[in-house]
XYZ file of C-alpha atoms in Angstrom:
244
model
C 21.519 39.733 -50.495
C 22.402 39.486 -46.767
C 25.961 40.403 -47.432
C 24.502 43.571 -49.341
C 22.896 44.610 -46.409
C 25.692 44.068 -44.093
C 27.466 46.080 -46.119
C 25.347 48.658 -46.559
C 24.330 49.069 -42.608
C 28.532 48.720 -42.161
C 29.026 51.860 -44.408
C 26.671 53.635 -42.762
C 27.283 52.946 -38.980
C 30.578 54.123 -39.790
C 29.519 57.480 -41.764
C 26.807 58.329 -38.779
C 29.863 57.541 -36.155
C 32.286 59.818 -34.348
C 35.483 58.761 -35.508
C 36.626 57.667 -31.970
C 33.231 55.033 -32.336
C 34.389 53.759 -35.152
C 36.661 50.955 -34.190
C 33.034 50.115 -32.089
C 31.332 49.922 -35.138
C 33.647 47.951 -36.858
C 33.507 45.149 -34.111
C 30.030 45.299 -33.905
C 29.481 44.619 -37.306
C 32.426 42.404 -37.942
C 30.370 40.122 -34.601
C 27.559 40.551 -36.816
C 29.290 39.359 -40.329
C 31.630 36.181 -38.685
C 27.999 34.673 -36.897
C 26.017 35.093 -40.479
C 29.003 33.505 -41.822
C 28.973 30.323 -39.426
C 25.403 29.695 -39.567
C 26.169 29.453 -43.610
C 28.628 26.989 -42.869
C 26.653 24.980 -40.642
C 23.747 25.273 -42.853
C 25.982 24.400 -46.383
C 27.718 21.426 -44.252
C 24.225 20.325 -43.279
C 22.535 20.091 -46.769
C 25.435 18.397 -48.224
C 25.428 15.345 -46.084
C 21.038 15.577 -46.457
C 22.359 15.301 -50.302
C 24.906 12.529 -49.615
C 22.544 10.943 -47.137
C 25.445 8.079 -46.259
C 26.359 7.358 -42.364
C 29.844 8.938 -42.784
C 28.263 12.092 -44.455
C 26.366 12.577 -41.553
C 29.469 12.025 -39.116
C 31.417 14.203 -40.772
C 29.385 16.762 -40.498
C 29.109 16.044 -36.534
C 32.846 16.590 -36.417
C 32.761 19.476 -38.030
C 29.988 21.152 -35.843
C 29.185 19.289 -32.961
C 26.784 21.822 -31.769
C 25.181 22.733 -34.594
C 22.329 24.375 -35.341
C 21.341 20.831 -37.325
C 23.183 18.367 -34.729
C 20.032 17.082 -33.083
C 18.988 16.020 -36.604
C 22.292 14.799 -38.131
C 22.602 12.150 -34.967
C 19.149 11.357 -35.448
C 20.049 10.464 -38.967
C 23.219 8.876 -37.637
C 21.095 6.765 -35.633
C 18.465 5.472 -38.027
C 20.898 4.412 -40.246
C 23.066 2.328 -37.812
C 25.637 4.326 -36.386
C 27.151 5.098 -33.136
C 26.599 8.598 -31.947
C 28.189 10.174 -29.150
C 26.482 13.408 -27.411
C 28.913 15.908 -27.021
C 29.611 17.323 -23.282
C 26.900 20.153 -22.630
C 28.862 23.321 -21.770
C 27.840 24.440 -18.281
C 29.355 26.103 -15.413
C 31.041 22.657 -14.462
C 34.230 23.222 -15.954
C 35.068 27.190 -15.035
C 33.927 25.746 -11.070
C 37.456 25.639 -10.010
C 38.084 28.725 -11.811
C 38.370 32.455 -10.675
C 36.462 35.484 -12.248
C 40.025 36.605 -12.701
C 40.807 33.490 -14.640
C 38.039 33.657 -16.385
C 39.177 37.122 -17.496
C 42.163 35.951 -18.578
C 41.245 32.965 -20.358
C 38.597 35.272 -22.416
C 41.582 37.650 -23.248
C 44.666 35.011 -24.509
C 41.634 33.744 -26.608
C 40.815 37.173 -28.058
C 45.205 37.281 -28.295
C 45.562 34.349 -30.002
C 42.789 35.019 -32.751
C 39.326 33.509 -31.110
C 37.326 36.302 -30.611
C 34.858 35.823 -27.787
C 32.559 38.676 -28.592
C 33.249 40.340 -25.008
C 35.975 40.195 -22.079
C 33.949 39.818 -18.989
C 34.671 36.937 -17.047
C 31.078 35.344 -18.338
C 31.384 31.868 -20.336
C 28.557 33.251 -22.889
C 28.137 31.771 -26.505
C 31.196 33.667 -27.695
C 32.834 32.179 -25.341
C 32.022 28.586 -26.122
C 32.121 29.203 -29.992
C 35.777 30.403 -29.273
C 37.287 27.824 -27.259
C 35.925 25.028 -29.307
C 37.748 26.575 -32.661
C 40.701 26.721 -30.243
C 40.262 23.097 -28.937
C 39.297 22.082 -32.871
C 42.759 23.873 -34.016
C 44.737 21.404 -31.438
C 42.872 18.237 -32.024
C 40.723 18.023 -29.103
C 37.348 17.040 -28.746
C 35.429 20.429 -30.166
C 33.092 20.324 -26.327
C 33.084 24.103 -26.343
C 33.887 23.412 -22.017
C 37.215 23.380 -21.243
C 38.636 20.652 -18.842
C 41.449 21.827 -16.021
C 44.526 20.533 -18.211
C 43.015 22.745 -21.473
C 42.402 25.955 -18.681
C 45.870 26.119 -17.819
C 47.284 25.418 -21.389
C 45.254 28.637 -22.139
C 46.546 30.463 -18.644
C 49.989 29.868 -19.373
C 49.144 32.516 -22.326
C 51.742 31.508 -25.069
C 50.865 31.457 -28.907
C 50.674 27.614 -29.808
C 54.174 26.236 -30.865
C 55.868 29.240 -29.600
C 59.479 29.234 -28.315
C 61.451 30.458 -25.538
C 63.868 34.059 -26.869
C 66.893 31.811 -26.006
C 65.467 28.785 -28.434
C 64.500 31.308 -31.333
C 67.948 32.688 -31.049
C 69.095 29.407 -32.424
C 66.725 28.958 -35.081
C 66.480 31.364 -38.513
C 63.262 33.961 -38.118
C 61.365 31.405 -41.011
C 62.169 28.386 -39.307
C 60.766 30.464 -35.383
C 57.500 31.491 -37.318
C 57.102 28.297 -38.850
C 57.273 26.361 -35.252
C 54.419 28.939 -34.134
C 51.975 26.408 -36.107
C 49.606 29.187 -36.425
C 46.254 28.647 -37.848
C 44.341 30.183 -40.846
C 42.907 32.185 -38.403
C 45.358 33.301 -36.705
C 47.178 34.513 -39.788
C 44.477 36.430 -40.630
C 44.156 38.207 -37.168
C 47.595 39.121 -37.713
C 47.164 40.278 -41.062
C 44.124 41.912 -39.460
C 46.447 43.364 -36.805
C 49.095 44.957 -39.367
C 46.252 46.288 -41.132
C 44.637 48.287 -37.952
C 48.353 49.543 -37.500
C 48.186 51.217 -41.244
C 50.344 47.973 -42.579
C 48.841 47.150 -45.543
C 48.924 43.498 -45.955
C 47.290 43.323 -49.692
C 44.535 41.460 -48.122
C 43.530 39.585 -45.086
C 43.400 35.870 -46.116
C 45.137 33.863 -43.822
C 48.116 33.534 -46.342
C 51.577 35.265 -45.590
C 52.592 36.466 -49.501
C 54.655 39.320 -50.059
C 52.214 42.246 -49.335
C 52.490 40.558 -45.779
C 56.085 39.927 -45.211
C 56.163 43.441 -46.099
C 54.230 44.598 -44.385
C 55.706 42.783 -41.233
C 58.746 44.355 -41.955
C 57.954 47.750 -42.185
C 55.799 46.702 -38.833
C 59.168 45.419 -37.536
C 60.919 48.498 -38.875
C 58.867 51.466 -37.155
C 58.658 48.956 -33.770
C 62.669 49.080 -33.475
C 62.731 45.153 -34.345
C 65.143 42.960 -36.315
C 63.398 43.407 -39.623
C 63.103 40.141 -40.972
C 59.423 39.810 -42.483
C 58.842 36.489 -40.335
C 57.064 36.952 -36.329
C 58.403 35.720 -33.414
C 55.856 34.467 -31.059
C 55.588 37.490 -28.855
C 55.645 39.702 -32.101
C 52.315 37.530 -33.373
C 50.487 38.316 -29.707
C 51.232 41.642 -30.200
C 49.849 41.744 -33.341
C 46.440 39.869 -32.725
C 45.847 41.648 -29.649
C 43.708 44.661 -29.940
């Protein structure tokens, strides 16, 4: 029923607005669609481990959203029935202390590049913001905090695509074996895919999986860019692509 609706208001905010609005629109409601789409996460995660109702239903859970809207509950649960429970680190201004607006800036927009959108570029460490650096820290194994500590700041500021390689070490690699090193996540493959699509590359879909309608797509991508047309990315062709 929600999803109708979203729908619905989505066809019309794009009927009722000026063609150069549109792209508005369409991030507007796409914010709208992604944060209806987490809470049913959270909330599906949630009742599962109510159903299960075991320690290690409850933990898992905790990994999976450690700021949850149910967290508070799930460690009380964790608690009662024996466990250890860790709080996670409160996001606060602590860790962007030592950083400048203009880093701030930065970090916000090599999130948005690499696929975490942080639902606005202006230097403020907002919700968005949080939500996107913990899928980022989740995607590399770190503690999902939603703060970032110095080291994970200037892994962000040095601003390449995770996995990515230096032009002289791609040169020595085939163009599968450069995209595979990229590592990109599900996401990420779908802001690309998202990214070809924009261009008018049709990619058959945007599901985070590179079939054919994507490699072609890349290609012809590749082909009206003046690039080696190969159908894989190189790591600066994938920033391109995700950036807006």
């Amino acid at each position: 029923m929600v999803r109708t609706i979203l729908a619905g208001a989505f066809a019309a905010a794009l009927v009722a607005a000026p063609v150069q609005a549109q792209d508005n629109v369409r991030d507007i409601v796409g914010g709208i669609a992604r944060e209806y789409l987490q809470q049913e996460q959270d909330r599906a995660a949630f009742s599962q481990a109510q159903n299960t109702n075991t320690l290690s239903a409850y933990q898992s859970y905790l990994r999976q959203f450690p700021n949850g809207m149910y967290a508070a509950q799930a460690r009380d649960r964790v608690e009662r029935l024996g466990g250890a429970t860790s709080r996670p680190e409160t996001p606060s201004a602590a860790d962007t202390a030592s950083l400048t607006a203009q880093q701030r800036l930065e970090i916000q927009r090599r999130l948005n590049a690499l696929g975490y959108e942080t639902n606005g570029v202006d230097g403020s460490f907002g919700p968005g913001t949080r939500r996107a650096i913990a899928l980022w820290q989740r995607d590399r194994n770190y503690s999902q905090t939603g703060a970032l500590n110095a080291a994970q700041a200037n892994e962000i500021l040095r601003g390449t695509t995770s996995g990515s390689r230096t032009d002289s070490a791609d040169s020595a690699r085939g163009p599968a074996q450069v995209e595979a090193a990229l590592n990109l996540s599900r996401q990420q493959r779908s802001a690309v895919q998202a990214g070809l699509t924009r261009r008018g590359f049709d990619t058959r879909g945007v599901d985070g999986v590179f079939g054919q309608g994507t490699r072609n797509a890349i290609a012809a991508w590749q082909r009206a860019n003046d690039e080696s047309v190969t159908g894989y990315l190189t790591g600066a062709q994938a920033e391109r692509l995700i950036a807006r």
